[in-house]
mmCIF file of C-alpha atoms and ligand atoms in Angstrom:
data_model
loop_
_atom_site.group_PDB
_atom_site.id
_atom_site.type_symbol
_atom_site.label_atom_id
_atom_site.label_comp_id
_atom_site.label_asym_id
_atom_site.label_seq_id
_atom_site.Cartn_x
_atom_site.Cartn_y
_atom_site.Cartn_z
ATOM 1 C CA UNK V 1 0.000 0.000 0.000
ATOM 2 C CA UNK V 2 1.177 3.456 -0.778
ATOM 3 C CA UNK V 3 1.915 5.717 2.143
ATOM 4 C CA UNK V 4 1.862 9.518 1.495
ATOM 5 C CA UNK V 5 5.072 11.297 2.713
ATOM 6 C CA UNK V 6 4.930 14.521 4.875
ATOM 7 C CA UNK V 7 5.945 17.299 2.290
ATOM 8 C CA UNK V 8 8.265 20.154 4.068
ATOM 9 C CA UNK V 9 8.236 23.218 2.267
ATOM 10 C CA UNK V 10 9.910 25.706 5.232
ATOM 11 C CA UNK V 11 13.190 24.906 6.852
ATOM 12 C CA UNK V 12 10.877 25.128 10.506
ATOM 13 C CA UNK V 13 8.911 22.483 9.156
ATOM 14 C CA UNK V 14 11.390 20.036 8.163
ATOM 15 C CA UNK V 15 13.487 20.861 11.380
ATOM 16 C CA UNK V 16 10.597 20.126 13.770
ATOM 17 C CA UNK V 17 10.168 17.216 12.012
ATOM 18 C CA UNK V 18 13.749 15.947 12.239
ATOM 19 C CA UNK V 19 13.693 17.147 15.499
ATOM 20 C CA UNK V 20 10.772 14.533 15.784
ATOM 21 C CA UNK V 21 12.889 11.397 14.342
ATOM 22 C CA UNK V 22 15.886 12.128 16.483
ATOM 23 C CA UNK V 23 13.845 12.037 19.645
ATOM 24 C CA UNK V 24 12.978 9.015 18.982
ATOM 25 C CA UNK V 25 16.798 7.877 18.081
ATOM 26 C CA UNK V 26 15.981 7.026 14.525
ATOM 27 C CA UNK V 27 18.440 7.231 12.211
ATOM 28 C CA UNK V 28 18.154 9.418 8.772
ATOM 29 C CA UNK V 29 18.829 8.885 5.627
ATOM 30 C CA UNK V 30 18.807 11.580 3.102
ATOM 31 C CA UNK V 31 18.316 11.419 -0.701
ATOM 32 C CA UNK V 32 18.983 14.729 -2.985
ATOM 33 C CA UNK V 33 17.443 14.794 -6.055
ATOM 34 C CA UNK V 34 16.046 17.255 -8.463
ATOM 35 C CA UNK V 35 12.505 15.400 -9.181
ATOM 36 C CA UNK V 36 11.951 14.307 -12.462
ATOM 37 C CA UNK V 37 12.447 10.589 -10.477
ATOM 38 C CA UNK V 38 13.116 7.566 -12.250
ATOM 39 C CA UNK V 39 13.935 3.834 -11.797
ATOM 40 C CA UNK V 40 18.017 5.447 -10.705
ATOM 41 C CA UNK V 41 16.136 7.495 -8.171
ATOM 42 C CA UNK V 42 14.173 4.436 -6.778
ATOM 43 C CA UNK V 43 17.380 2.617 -6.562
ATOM 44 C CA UNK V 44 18.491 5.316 -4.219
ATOM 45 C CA UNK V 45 15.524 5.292 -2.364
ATOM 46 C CA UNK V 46 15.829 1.363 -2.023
ATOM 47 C CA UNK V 47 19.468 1.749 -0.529
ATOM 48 C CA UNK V 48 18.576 4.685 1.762
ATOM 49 C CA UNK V 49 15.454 2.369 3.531
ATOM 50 C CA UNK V 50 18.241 -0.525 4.451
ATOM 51 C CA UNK V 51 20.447 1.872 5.568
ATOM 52 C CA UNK V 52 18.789 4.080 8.267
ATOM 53 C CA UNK V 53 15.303 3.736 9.316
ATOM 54 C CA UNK V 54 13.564 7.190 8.599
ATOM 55 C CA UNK V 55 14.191 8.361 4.707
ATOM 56 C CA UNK V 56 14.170 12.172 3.176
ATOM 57 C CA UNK V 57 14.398 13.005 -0.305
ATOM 58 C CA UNK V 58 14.811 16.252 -1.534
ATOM 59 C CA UNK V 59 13.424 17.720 -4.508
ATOM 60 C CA UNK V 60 14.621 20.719 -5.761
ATOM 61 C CA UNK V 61 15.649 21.965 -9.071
ATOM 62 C CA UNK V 62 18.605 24.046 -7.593
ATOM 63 C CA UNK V 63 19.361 26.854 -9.893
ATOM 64 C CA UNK V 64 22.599 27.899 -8.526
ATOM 65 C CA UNK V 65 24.147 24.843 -10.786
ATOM 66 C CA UNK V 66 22.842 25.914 -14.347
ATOM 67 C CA UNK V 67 24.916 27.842 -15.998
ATOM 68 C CA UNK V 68 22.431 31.010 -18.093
ATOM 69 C CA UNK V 69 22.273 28.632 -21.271
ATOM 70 C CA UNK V 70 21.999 25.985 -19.629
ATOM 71 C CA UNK V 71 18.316 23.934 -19.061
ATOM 72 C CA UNK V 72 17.336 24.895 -15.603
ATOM 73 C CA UNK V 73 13.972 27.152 -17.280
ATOM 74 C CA UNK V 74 12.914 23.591 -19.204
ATOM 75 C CA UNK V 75 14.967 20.938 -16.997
ATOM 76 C CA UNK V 76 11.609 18.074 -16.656
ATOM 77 C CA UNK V 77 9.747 18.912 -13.545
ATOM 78 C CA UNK V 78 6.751 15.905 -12.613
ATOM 79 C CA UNK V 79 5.829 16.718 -9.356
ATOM 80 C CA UNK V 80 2.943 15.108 -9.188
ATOM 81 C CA UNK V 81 4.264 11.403 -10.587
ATOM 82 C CA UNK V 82 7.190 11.987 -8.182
ATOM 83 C CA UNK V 83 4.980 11.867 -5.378
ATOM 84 C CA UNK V 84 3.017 9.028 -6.569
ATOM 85 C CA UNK V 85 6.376 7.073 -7.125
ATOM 86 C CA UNK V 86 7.924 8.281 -3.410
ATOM 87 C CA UNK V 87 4.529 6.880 -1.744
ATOM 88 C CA UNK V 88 5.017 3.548 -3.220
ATOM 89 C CA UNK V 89 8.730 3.425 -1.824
ATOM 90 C CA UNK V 90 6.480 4.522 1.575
ATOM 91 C CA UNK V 91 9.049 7.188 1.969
ATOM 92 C CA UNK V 92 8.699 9.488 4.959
ATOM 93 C CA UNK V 93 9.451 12.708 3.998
ATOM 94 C CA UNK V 94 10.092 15.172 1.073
ATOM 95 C CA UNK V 95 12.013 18.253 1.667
ATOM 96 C CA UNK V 96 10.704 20.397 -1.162
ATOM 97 C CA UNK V 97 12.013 24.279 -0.519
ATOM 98 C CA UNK V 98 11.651 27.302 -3.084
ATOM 99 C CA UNK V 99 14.075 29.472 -4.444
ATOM 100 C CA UNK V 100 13.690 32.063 -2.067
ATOM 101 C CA UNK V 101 13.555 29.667 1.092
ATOM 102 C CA UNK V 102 17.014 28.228 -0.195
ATOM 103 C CA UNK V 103 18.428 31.522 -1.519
ATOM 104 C CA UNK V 104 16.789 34.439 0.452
ATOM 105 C CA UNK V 105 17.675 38.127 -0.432
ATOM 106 C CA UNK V 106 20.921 38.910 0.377
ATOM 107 C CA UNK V 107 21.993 35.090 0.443
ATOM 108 C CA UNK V 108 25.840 35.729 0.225
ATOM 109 C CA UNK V 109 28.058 32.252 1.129
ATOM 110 C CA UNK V 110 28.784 29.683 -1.225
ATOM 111 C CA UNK V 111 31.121 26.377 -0.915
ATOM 112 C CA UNK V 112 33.964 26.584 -3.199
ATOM 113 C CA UNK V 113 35.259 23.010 -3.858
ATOM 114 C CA UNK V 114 38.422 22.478 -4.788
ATOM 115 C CA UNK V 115 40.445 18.696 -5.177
ATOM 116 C CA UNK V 116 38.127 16.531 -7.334
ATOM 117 C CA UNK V 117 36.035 19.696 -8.463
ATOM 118 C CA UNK V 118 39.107 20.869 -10.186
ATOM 119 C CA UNK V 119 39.858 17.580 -11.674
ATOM 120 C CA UNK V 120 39.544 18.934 -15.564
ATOM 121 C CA UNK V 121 36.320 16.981 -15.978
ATOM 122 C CA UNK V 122 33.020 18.433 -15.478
ATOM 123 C CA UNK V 123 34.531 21.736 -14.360
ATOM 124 C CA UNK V 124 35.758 21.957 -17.382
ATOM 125 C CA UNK V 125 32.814 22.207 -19.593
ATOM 126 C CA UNK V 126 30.370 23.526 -16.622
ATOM 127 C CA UNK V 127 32.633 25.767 -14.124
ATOM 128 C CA UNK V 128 29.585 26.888 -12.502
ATOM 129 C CA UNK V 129 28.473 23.562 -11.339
ATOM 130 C CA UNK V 130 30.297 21.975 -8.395
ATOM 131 C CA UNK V 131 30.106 25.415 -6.600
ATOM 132 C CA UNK V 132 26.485 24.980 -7.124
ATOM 133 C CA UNK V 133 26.369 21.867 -6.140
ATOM 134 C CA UNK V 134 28.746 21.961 -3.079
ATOM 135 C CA UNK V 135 26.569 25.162 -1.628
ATOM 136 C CA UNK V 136 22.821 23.459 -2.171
ATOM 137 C CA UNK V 137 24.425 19.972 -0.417
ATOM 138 C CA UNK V 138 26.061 21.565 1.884
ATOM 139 C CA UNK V 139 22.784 23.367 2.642
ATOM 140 C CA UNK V 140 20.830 20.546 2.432
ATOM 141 C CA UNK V 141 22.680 18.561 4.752
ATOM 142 C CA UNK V 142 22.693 20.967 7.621
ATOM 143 C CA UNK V 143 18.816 20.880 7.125
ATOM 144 C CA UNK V 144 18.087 17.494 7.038
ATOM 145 C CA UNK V 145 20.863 16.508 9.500
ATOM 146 C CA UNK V 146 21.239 13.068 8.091
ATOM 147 C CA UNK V 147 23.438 10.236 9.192
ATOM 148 C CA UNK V 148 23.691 9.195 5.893
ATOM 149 C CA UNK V 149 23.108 10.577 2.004
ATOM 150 C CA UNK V 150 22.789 8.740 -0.914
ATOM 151 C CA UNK V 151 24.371 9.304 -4.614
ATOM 152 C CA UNK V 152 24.185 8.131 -7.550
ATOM 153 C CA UNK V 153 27.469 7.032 -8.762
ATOM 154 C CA UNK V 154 26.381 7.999 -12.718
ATOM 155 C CA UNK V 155 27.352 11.847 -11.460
ATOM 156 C CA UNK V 156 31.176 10.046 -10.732
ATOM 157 C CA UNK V 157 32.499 13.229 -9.849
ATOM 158 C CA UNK V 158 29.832 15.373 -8.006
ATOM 159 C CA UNK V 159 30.100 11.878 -5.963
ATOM 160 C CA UNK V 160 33.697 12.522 -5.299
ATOM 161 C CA UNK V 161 33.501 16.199 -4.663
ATOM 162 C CA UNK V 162 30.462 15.782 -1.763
ATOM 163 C CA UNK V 163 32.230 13.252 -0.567
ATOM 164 C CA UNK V 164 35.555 15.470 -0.164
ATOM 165 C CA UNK V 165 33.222 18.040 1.412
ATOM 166 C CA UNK V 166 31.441 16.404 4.124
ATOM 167 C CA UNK V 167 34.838 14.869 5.131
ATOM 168 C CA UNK V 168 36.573 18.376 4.755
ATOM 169 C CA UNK V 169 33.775 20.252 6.777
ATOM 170 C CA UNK V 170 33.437 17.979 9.384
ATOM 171 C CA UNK V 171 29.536 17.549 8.040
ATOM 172 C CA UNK V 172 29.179 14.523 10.152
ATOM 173 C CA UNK V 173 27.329 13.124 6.903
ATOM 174 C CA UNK V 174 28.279 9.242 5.584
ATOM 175 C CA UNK V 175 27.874 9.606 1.769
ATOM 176 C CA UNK V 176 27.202 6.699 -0.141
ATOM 177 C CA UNK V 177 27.327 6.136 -3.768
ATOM 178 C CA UNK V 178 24.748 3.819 -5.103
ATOM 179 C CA UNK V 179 25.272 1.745 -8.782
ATOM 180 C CA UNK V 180 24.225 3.164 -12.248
ATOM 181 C CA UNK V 181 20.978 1.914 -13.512
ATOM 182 C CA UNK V 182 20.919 1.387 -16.823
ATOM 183 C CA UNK V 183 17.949 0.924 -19.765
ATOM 184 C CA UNK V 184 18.234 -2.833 -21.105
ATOM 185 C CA UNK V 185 20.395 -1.341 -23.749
ATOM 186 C CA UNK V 186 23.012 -0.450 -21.234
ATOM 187 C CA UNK V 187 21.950 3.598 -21.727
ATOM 188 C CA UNK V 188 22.146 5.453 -18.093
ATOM 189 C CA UNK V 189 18.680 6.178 -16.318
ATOM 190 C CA UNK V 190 19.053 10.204 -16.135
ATOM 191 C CA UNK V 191 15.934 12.597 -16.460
ATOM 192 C CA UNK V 192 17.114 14.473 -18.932
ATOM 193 C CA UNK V 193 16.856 11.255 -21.228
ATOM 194 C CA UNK V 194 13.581 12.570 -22.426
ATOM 195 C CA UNK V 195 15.618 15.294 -24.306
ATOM 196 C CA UNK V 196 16.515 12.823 -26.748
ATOM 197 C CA UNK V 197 14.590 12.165 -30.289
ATOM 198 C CA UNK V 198 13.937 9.050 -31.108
ATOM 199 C CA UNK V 199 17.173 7.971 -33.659
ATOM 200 C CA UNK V 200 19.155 9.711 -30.081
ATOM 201 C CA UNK V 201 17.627 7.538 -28.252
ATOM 202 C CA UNK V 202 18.578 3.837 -30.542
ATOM 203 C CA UNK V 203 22.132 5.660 -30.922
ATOM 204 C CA UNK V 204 23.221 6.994 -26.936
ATOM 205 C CA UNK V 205 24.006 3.536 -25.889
ATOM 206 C CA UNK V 206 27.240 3.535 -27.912
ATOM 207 C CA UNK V 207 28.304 5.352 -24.618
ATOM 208 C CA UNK V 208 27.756 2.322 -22.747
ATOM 209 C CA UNK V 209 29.692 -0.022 -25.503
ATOM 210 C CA UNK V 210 32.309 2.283 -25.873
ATOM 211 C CA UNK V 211 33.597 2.276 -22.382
ATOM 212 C CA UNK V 212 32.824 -1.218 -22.133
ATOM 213 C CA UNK V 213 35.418 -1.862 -24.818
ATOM 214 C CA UNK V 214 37.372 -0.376 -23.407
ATOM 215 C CA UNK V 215 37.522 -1.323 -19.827
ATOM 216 C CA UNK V 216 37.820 -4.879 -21.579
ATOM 217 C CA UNK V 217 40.854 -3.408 -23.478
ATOM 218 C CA UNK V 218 42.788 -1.895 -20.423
ATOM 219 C CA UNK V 219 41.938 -5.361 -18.100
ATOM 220 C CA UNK V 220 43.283 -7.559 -21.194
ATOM 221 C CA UNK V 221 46.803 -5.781 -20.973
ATOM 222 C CA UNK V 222 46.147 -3.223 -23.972
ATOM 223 C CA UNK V 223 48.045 0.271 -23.474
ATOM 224 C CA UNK V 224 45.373 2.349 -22.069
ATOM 225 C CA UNK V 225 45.923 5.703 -24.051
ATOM 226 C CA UNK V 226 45.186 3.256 -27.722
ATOM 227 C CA UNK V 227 42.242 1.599 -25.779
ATOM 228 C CA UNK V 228 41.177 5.467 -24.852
ATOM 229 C CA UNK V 229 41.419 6.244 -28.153
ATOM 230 C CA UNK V 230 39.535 3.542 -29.313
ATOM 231 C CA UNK V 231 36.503 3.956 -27.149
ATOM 232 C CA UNK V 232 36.968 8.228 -28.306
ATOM 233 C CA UNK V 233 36.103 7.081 -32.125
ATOM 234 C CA UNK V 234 33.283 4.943 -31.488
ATOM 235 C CA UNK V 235 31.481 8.109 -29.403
ATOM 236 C CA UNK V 236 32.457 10.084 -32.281
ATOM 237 C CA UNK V 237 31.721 7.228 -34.859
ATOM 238 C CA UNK V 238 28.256 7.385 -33.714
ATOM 239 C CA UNK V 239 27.774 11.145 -34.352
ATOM 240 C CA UNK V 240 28.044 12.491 -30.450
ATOM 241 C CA UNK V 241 30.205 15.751 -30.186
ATOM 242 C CA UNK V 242 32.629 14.776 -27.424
ATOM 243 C CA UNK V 243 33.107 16.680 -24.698
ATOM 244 C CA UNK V 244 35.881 14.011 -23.078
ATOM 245 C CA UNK V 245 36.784 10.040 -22.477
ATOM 246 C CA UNK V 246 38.911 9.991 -20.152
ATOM 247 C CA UNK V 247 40.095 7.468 -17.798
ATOM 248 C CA UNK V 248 41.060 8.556 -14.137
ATOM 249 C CA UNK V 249 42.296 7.292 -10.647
ATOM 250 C CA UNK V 250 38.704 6.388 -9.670
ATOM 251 C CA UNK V 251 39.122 8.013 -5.610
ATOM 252 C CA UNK V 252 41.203 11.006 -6.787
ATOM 253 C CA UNK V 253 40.374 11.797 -9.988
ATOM 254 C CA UNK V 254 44.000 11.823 -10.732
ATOM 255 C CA UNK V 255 45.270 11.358 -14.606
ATOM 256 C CA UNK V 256 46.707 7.835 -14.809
ATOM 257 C CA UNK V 257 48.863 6.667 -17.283
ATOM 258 C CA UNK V 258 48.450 2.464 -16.887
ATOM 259 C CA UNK V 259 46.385 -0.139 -15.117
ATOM 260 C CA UNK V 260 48.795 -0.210 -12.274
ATOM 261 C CA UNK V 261 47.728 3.292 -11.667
ATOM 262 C CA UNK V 262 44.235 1.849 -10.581
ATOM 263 C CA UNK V 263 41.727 1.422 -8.814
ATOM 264 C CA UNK V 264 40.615 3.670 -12.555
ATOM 265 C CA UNK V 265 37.372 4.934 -13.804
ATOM 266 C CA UNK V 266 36.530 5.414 -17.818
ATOM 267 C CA UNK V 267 34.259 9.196 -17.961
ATOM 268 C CA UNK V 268 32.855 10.157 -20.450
ATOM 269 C CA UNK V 269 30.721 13.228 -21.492
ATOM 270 C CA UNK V 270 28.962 13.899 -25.137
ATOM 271 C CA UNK V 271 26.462 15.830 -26.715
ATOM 272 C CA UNK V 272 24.141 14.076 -28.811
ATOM 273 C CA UNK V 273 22.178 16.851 -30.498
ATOM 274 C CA UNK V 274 21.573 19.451 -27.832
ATOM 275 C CA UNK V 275 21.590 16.658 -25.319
ATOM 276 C CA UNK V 276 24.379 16.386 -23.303
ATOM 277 C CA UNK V 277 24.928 12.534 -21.744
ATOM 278 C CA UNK V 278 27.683 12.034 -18.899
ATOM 279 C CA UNK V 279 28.335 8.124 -17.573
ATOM 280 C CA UNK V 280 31.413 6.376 -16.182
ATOM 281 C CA UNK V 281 32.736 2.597 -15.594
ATOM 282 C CA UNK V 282 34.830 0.660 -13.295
ATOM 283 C CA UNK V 283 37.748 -0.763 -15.241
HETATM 284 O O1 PAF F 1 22.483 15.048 -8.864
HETATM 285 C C1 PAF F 1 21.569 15.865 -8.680
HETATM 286 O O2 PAF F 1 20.378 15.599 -8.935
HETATM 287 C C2 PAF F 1 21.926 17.266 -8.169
HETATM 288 O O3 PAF F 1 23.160 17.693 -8.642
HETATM 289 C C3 PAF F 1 21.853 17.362 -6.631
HETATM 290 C C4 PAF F 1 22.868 16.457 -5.973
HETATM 291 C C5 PAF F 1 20.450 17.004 -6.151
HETATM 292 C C6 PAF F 1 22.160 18.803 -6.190
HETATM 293 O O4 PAF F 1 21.254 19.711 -6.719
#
């Protein structure tokens, strides 16, 4: 049976009712998301419930992390379907604040991340973003207050740079990264997925085979700068405009130059039309 969650809209709300939870020594679990949920989200949902006992998932569409030509005035919002799909997962609370309640006038601190947000990845192509996303986690985590907060490990480096923070700030936060969920074709669950036409759509999983290749390259003994390159022409092959396949030291972000370097991770990023696809792999 679905269960209706409590919906917080002001930062007294959701306080008294953490307040509520921790007076009764329940443990919290905190999932940030920008709506627009999907089977990925549910995943996160499903590993938040095993590990604490109450669950919050945020949904806010935080602006602070578009850049002006960017999609924030279009990015998907389904409220409605998000709600229906959080009942079913009977979770207990979403924390759903508006611009102004996260930004108020004369809002004037931000988080400026530096280590993996400066890895020549993401930052690269979006310099705006990991600020963005380092101040509205930051934020969100002294709201919620929760023990732990779940990630999706398809955003590999926004994974790595909250991580960083809530260790570097003492945010007494445990982040967890939760697996990629992928379409039977092996194409990433993201929300912005509905960007893509239909002939996108039956070409973005060459993503997916090209870093599969070339994981399979780099484990077989294959020098890993050819078995980059490789995996490069098939994105290109397939008519995405690459932004970068890269292979990196999968904790630090670090270049890398051979297996040995490892643990590694393949990321990638690509436009496909105006759609822009990130996804990563384990080698
Ligand atoms: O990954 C996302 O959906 C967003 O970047 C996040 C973590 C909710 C911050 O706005």
């Amino acid at each position: 049976m679905p269960r209706n969650p409590t919906i917080a809209r002001t930062v007294p709300v959701l306080r008294r009712t953490v307040d509520g939870f921790r007076a009764r020594k329940a443990t919290i679990a905190l999932v940030p998301t920008m709506g627009a949920l999907h089977d990925g989200h549910v995943s996160l949902v499903r590993l938040a419930q095993r590990r604490a006992k109450r669950v919050i998932v945020s949904i806010f569409v935080n602006p602070t992390q578009f850049a002006p030509t960017e999609d924030f005035g279009s990015y998907p919002r389904t409220w409605k379907e998000d709600i229906a799909k959080l009942a079913a997962e009977k979770v207990d609370v979403v924390w759903h604040p508006d611009v102004k309640t996260m930004y108020p006038d004369g809002f004037a601190t931000r988080i400026v991340p530096e280590g993996p947000a400066v890895a020549g990845l993401e930052d690269r192509f979006r310099p705006h973003f990991f600020g963005g996303v380092a101040t509205v986690v930051g934020k969100l985590f002294t709201q919620c207050r929760p023990d732990v907060a779940i990630f999706g490990e398809k955003d590999f480096q926004q994974l790595r740079v909250v991580t960083q923070m809530a260790r570097d700030l003492d945010l007494g936060v445990r982040v967890i990264g939760s697996r990629t969920v992928r379409e039977r074709d092996g194409l990433a669950m993201s929300s912005r997925n509905v960007y893509l036409s239909a002939e996108e759509r039956r070409v973005a999983p060459e993503l997916y085979r090209a870093m599969k290749e070339t994981a399979a390259r780099v484990r077989a003994g294959d020098d890993l700068s050819a078995a980059q390159a490789g995996g490069a022409e098939i994105i290109k092959a397939a008519g995405f405009a690459l932004d970068y396949f890269e292979t990196r030291h999968a904790e630090t972000l670090a270049p890398v130059t051979s297996i040995k370097d490892g643990p590694l991770r393949i990321l990638v990023a690509a436009k496909l039309g105006t759609t822009r696809l990130i996804d990563n792999m384990a080698v």
